[in-house]
PDB file of C-alpha atoms in Angstrom:
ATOM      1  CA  UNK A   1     104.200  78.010  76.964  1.00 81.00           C
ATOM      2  CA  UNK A   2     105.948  80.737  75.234  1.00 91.00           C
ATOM      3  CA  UNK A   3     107.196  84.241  76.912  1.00 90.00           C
ATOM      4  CA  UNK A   4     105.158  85.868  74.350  1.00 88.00           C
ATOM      5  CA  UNK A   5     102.144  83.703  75.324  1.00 88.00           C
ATOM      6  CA  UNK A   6     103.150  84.301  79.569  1.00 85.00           C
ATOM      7  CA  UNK A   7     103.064  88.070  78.594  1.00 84.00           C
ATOM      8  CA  UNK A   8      99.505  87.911  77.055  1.00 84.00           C
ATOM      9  CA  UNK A   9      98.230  86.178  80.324  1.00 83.00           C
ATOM     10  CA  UNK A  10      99.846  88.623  82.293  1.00 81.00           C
ATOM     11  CA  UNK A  11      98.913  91.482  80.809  1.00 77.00           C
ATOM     12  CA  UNK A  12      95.430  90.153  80.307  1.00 78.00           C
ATOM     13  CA  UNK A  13      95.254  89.424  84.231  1.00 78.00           C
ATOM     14  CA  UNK A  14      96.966  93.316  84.792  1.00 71.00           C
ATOM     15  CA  UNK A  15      94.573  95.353  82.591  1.00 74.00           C
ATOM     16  CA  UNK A  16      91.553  95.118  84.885  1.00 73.00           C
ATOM     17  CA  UNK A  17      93.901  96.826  87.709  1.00 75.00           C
ATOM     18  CA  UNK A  18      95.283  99.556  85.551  1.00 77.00           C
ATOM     19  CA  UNK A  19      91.523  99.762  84.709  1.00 81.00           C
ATOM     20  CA  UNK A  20      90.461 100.596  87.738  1.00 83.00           C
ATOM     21  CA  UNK A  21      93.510 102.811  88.845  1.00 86.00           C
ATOM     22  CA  UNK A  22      92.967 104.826  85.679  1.00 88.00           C
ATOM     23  CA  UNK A  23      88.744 104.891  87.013  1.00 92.00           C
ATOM     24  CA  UNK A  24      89.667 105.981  90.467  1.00 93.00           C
ATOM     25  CA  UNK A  25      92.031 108.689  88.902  1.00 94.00           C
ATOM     26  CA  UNK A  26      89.137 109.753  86.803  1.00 95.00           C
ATOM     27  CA  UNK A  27      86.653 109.856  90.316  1.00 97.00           C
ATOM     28  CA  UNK A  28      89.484 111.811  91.916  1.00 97.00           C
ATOM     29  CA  UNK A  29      89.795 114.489  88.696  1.00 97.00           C
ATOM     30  CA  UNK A  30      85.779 114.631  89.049  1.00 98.00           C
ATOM     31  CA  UNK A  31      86.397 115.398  92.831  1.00 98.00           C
ATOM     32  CA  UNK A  32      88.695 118.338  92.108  1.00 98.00           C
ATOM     33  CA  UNK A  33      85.999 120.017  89.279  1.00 98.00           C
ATOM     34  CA  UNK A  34      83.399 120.134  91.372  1.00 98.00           C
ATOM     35  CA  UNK A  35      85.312 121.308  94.439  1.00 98.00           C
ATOM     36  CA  UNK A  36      86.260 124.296  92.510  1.00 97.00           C
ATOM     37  CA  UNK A  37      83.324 124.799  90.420  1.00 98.00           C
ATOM     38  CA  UNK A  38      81.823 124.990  94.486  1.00 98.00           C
ATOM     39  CA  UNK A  39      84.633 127.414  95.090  1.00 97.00           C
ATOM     40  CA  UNK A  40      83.804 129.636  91.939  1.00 97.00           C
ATOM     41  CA  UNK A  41      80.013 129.741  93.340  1.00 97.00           C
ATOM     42  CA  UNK A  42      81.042 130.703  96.716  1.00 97.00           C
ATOM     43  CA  UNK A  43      82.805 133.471  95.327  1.00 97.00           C
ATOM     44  CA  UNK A  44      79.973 134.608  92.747  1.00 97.00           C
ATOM     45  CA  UNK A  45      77.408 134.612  95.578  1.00 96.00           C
ATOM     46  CA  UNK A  46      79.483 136.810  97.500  1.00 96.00           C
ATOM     47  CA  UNK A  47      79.697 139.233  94.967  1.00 96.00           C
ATOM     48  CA  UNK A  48      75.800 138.734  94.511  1.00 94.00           C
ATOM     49  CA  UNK A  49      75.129 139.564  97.556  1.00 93.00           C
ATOM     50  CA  UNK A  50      77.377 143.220  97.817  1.00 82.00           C
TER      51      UNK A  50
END
């Protein structure tokens, strides 16, 4: 087996993981949005309510 064809395999055995890392990073971005699109409510229903 060459290195080239060792690399393949590997990288081909790694791309689910960095699949899922770059998944979770998206869940975590989502996360943050809607934690301050919650802030940025909180702080328009105060102003409602003066």
């Amino acid at each position: 087996m060459t290195d080239e064809e060792k690399s393949e395999i590997e990288a081909s055995i790694a791309s689910p993981y960095s699949e899922i890392e770059s998944y979770e990073e998206d869940i975590e971005n989502i996360k943050n949005d809607i934690e301050g699109r919650e802030e940025k409510l909180s702080i328009l229903e105060a102003n409602l309510s003066n």
